[in-house]
Coordinates of C-alpha atoms in Angstrom, one line a residue:
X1 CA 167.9 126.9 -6.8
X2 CA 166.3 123.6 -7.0
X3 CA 168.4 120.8 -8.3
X4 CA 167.5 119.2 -11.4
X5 CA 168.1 115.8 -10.2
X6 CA 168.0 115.6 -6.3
X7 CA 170.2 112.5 -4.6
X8 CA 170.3 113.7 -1.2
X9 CA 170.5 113.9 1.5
X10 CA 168.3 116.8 2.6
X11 CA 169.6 120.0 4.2
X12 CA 168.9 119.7 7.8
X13 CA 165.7 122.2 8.3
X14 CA 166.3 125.0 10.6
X15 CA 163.5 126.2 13.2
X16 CA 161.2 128.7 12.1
X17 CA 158.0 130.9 14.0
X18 CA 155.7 132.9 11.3
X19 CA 152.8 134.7 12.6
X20 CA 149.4 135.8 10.5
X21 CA 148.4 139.0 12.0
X22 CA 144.9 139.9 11.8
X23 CA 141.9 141.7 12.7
X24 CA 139.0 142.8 11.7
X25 CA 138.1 145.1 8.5
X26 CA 134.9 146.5 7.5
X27 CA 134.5 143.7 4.9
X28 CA 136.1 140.5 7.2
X29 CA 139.2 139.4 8.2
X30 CA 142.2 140.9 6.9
X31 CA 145.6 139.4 7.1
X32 CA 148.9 141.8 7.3
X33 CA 151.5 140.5 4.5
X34 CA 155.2 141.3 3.6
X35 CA 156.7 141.0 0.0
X36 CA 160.0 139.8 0.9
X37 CA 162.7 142.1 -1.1
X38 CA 163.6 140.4 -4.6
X39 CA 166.7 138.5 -4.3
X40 CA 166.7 137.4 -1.0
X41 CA 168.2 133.9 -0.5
X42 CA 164.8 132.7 0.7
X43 CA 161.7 133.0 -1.0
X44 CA 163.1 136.6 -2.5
X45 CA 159.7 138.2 -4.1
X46 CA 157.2 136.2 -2.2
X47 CA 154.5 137.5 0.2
X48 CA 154.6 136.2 3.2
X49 CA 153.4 136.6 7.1
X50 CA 155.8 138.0 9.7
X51 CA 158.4 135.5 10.7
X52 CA 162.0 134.2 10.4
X53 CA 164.6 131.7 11.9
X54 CA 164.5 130.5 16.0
X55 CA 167.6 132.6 17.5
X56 CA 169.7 130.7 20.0
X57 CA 168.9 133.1 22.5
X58 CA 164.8 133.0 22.0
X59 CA 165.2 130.3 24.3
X60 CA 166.1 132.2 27.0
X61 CA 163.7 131.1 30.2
X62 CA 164.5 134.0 32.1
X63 CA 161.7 135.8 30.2
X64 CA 158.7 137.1 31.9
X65 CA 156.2 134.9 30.6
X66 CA 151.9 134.7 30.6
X67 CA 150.1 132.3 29.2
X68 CA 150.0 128.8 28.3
X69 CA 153.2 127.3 29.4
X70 CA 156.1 126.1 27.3
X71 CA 155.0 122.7 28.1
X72 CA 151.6 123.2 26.5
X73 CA 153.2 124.5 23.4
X74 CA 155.7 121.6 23.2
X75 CA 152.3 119.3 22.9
X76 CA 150.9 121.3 20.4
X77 CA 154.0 121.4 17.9
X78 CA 155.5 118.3 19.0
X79 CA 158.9 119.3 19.8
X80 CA 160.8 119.6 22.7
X81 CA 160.0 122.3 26.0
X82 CA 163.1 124.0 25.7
X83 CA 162.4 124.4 21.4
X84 CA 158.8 125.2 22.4
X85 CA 159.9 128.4 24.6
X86 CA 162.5 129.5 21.5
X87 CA 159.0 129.4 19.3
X88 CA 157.5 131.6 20.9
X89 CA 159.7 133.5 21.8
X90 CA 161.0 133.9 18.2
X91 CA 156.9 134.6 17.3
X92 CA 156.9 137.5 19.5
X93 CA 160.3 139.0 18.3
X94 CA 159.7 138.3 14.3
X95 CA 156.4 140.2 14.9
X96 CA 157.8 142.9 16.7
X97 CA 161.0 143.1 14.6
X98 CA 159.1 142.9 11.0
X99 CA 155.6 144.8 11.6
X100 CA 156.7 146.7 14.8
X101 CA 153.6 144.6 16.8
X102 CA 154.6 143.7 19.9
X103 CA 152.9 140.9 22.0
X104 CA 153.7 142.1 25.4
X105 CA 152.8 144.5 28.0
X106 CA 153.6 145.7 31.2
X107 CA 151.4 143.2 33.3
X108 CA 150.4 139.6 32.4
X109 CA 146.9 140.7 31.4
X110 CA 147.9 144.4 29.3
X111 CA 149.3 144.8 26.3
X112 CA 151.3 147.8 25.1
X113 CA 148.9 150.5 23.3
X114 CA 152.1 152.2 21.3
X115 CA 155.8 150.9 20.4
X116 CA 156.7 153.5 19.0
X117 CA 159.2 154.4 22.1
X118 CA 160.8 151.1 21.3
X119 CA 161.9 151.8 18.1
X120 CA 166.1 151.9 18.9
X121 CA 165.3 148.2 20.8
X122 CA 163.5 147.2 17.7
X123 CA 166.1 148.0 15.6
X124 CA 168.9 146.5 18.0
X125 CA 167.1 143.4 18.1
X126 CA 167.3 143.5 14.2
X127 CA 170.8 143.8 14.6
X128 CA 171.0 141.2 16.8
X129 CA 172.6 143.4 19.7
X130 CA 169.7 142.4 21.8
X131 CA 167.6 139.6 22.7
X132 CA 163.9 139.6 23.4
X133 CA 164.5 138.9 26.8
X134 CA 166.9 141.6 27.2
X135 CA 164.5 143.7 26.0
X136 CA 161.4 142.8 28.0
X137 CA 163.4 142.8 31.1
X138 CA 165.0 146.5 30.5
X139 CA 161.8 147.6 29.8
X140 CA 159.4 145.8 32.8
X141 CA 157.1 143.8 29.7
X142 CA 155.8 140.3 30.3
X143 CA 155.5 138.4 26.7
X144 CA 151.6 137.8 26.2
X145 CA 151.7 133.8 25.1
X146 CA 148.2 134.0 25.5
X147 CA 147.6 135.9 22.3
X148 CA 148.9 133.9 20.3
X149 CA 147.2 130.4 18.5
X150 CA 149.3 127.4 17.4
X151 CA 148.4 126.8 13.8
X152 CA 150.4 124.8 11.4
X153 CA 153.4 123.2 11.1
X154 CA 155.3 122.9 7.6
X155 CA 158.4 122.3 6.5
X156 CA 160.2 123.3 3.7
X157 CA 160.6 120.0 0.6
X158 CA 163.4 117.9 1.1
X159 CA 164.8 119.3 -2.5
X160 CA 165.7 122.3 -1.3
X161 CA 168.8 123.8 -0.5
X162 CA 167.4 125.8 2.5
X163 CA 165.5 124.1 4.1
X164 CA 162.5 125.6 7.8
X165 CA 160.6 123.2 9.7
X166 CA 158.1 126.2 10.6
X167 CA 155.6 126.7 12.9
X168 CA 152.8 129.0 12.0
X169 CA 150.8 131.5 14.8
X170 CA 148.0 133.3 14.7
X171 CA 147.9 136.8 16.5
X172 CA 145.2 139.3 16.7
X173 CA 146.3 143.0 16.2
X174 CA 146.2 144.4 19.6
X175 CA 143.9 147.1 20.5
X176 CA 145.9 151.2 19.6
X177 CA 148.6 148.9 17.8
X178 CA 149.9 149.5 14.3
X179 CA 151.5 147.0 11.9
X180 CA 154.5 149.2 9.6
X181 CA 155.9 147.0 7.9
X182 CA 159.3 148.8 8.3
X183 CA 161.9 146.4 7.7
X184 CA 164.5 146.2 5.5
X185 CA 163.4 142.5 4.3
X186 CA 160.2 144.0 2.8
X187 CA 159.6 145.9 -0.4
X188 CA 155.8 146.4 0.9
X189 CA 153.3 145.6 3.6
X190 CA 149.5 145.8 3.7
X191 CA 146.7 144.7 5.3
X192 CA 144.4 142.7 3.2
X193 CA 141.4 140.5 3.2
X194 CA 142.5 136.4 2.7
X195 CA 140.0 136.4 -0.6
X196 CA 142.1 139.6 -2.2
X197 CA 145.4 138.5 -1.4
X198 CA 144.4 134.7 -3.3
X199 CA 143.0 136.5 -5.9
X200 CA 146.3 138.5 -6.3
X201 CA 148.3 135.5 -6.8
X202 CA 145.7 133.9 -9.3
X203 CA 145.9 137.1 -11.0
X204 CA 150.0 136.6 -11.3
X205 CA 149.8 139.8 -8.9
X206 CA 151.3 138.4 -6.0
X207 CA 153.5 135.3 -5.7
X208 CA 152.6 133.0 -2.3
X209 CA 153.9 129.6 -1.3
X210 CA 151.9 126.8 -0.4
X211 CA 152.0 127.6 3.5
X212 CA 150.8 130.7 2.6
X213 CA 148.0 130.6 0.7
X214 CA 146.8 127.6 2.6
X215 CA 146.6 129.7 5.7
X216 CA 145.0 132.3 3.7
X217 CA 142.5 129.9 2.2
X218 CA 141.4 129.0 5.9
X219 CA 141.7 132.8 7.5
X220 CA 138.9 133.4 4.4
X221 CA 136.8 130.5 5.2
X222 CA 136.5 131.4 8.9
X223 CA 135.6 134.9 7.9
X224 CA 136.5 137.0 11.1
X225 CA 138.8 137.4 14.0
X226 CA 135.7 135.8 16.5
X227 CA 135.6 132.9 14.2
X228 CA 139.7 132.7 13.8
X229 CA 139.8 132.6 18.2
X230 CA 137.2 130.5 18.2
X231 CA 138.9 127.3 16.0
X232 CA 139.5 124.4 17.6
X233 CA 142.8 123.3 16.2
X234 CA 143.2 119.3 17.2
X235 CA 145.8 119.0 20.5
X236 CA 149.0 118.0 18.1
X237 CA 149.8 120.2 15.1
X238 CA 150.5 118.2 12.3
X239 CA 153.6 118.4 10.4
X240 CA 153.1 119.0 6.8
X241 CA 155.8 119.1 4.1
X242 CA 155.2 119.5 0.5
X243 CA 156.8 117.3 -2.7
X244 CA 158.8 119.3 -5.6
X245 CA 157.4 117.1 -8.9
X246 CA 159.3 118.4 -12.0
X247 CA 156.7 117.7 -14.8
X248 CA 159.3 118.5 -18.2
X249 CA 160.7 122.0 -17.9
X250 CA 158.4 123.1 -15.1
X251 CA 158.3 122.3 -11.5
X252 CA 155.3 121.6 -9.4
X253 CA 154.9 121.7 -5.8
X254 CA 152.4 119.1 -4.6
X255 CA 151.2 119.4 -1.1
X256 CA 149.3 115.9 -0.5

């Protein structure tokens, strides 16, 4: 809950990956979304994109790796190497762990067609028994950086008592892959085109944060997956982070 008068300092923000799956539907884009479970500590109710908090162990270099390097994501979000690894890392396992897509295959240029057979690592990587790297090793996979797009980068308001510096992915579903939505975090899951979803939450249907329905806003202006590879994001993510204005009794966010 959000102060009424905020003095400071700000919670620390903890590292973040969130990934908007798409592909293509027979009207446009569609994006998969999760209502998070009502209640939960952070943003309880809302519908958001696969994702969650870096794991110490996402950073792990001993994972098989294709793609653009570590290096090249450092550039893109800014950060360090060693925190770009944990990113995507952490993109890949959120993914995998919330909507049961998996961004990895058995050779640096496949992709697993079915995870079902993973479904006791999935869960043990929920449980935190496992890392990703663990996982890929005992299983021969090599994560596929390459399919996934840096995107955004925002962090949660200073007022806040819990605080993400998060940095957003884009991921097309992979071809024979199905996103579940089986995780315990989620009251529902569905796949749905940007311009329903923002509808939804105009309607009072759905409830989104700014992040979200920003990234919505652009999925629906680009109009399919072709367009959504094809965006030329600039070679630095910039780091946006919103202002809480309370305006009387009622609380604005303002993203400038």
């Amino acid at each position: 809950m959000v102060p009424e008068t905020f003095t400071g300092p700000p919670v620390e923000p903890r590292d973040a990956a969130t990934v908007a799956l798409v592909r293509d539907g027979a009207a446009g884009v569609e994006a998969f979304l999760l209502r998070r479970v009502a209640g939960m500590a952070f943003a309880g109710g809302m519908t958001v994109f696969p994702g969650g908090g870096v794991d110490q162990r996402d950073a792990d270099t001993s994972v098989a790796w294709s793609g653009p390097s570590p290096s090249w994501w450092a550039s893109r979000f800014a950060c360090s190497v060693e925190l770009a690894t944990a990113l995507v890392c952490a993109a890949v396992r959120e993914t995998f762990e919330e909507s049961g897509v998996l961004l990895a295959g058995p050779s640096a240029s496949s992709v697993v067609a079915d995870t079902t057979g993973f479904s006791a690592a999935r869960a043990a990587l929920v449980a935190r028994e496992l890392s990703l790297a663990q996982f890929l090793s005992a299983e021969g996979l090599v994560l596929r950086a390459d399919l996934l797009r840096p995107w955004a980068n925002w962090v949660t308001p200073e007022e806040e008592p819990r605080r993400y510096d998060t940095r957003f992915f884009v991921a097309v579903l992979p071809e024979g892959q199905r996103a579940d939505g089986a995780t315990t975090e989620a009251s529902d899951a569905v796949w749905q085109r940007p311009v329903d979803a923002l509808a939804d939450w105009k309607a009072g249907r759905r409830a989104l944060m700014p992040p979200t329905w920003v990234t919505l806003a652009e999925l629906d202006d680009l109009g399919s997956v072709a367009a959504v590879l094809d965006e030329q994001r600039s070679e630095s993510v910039t780091k946006v982070m919103p202002k809480l204005v309370r305006d009387g009794e009622v609380l604005r966010v303002v993203v400038s």
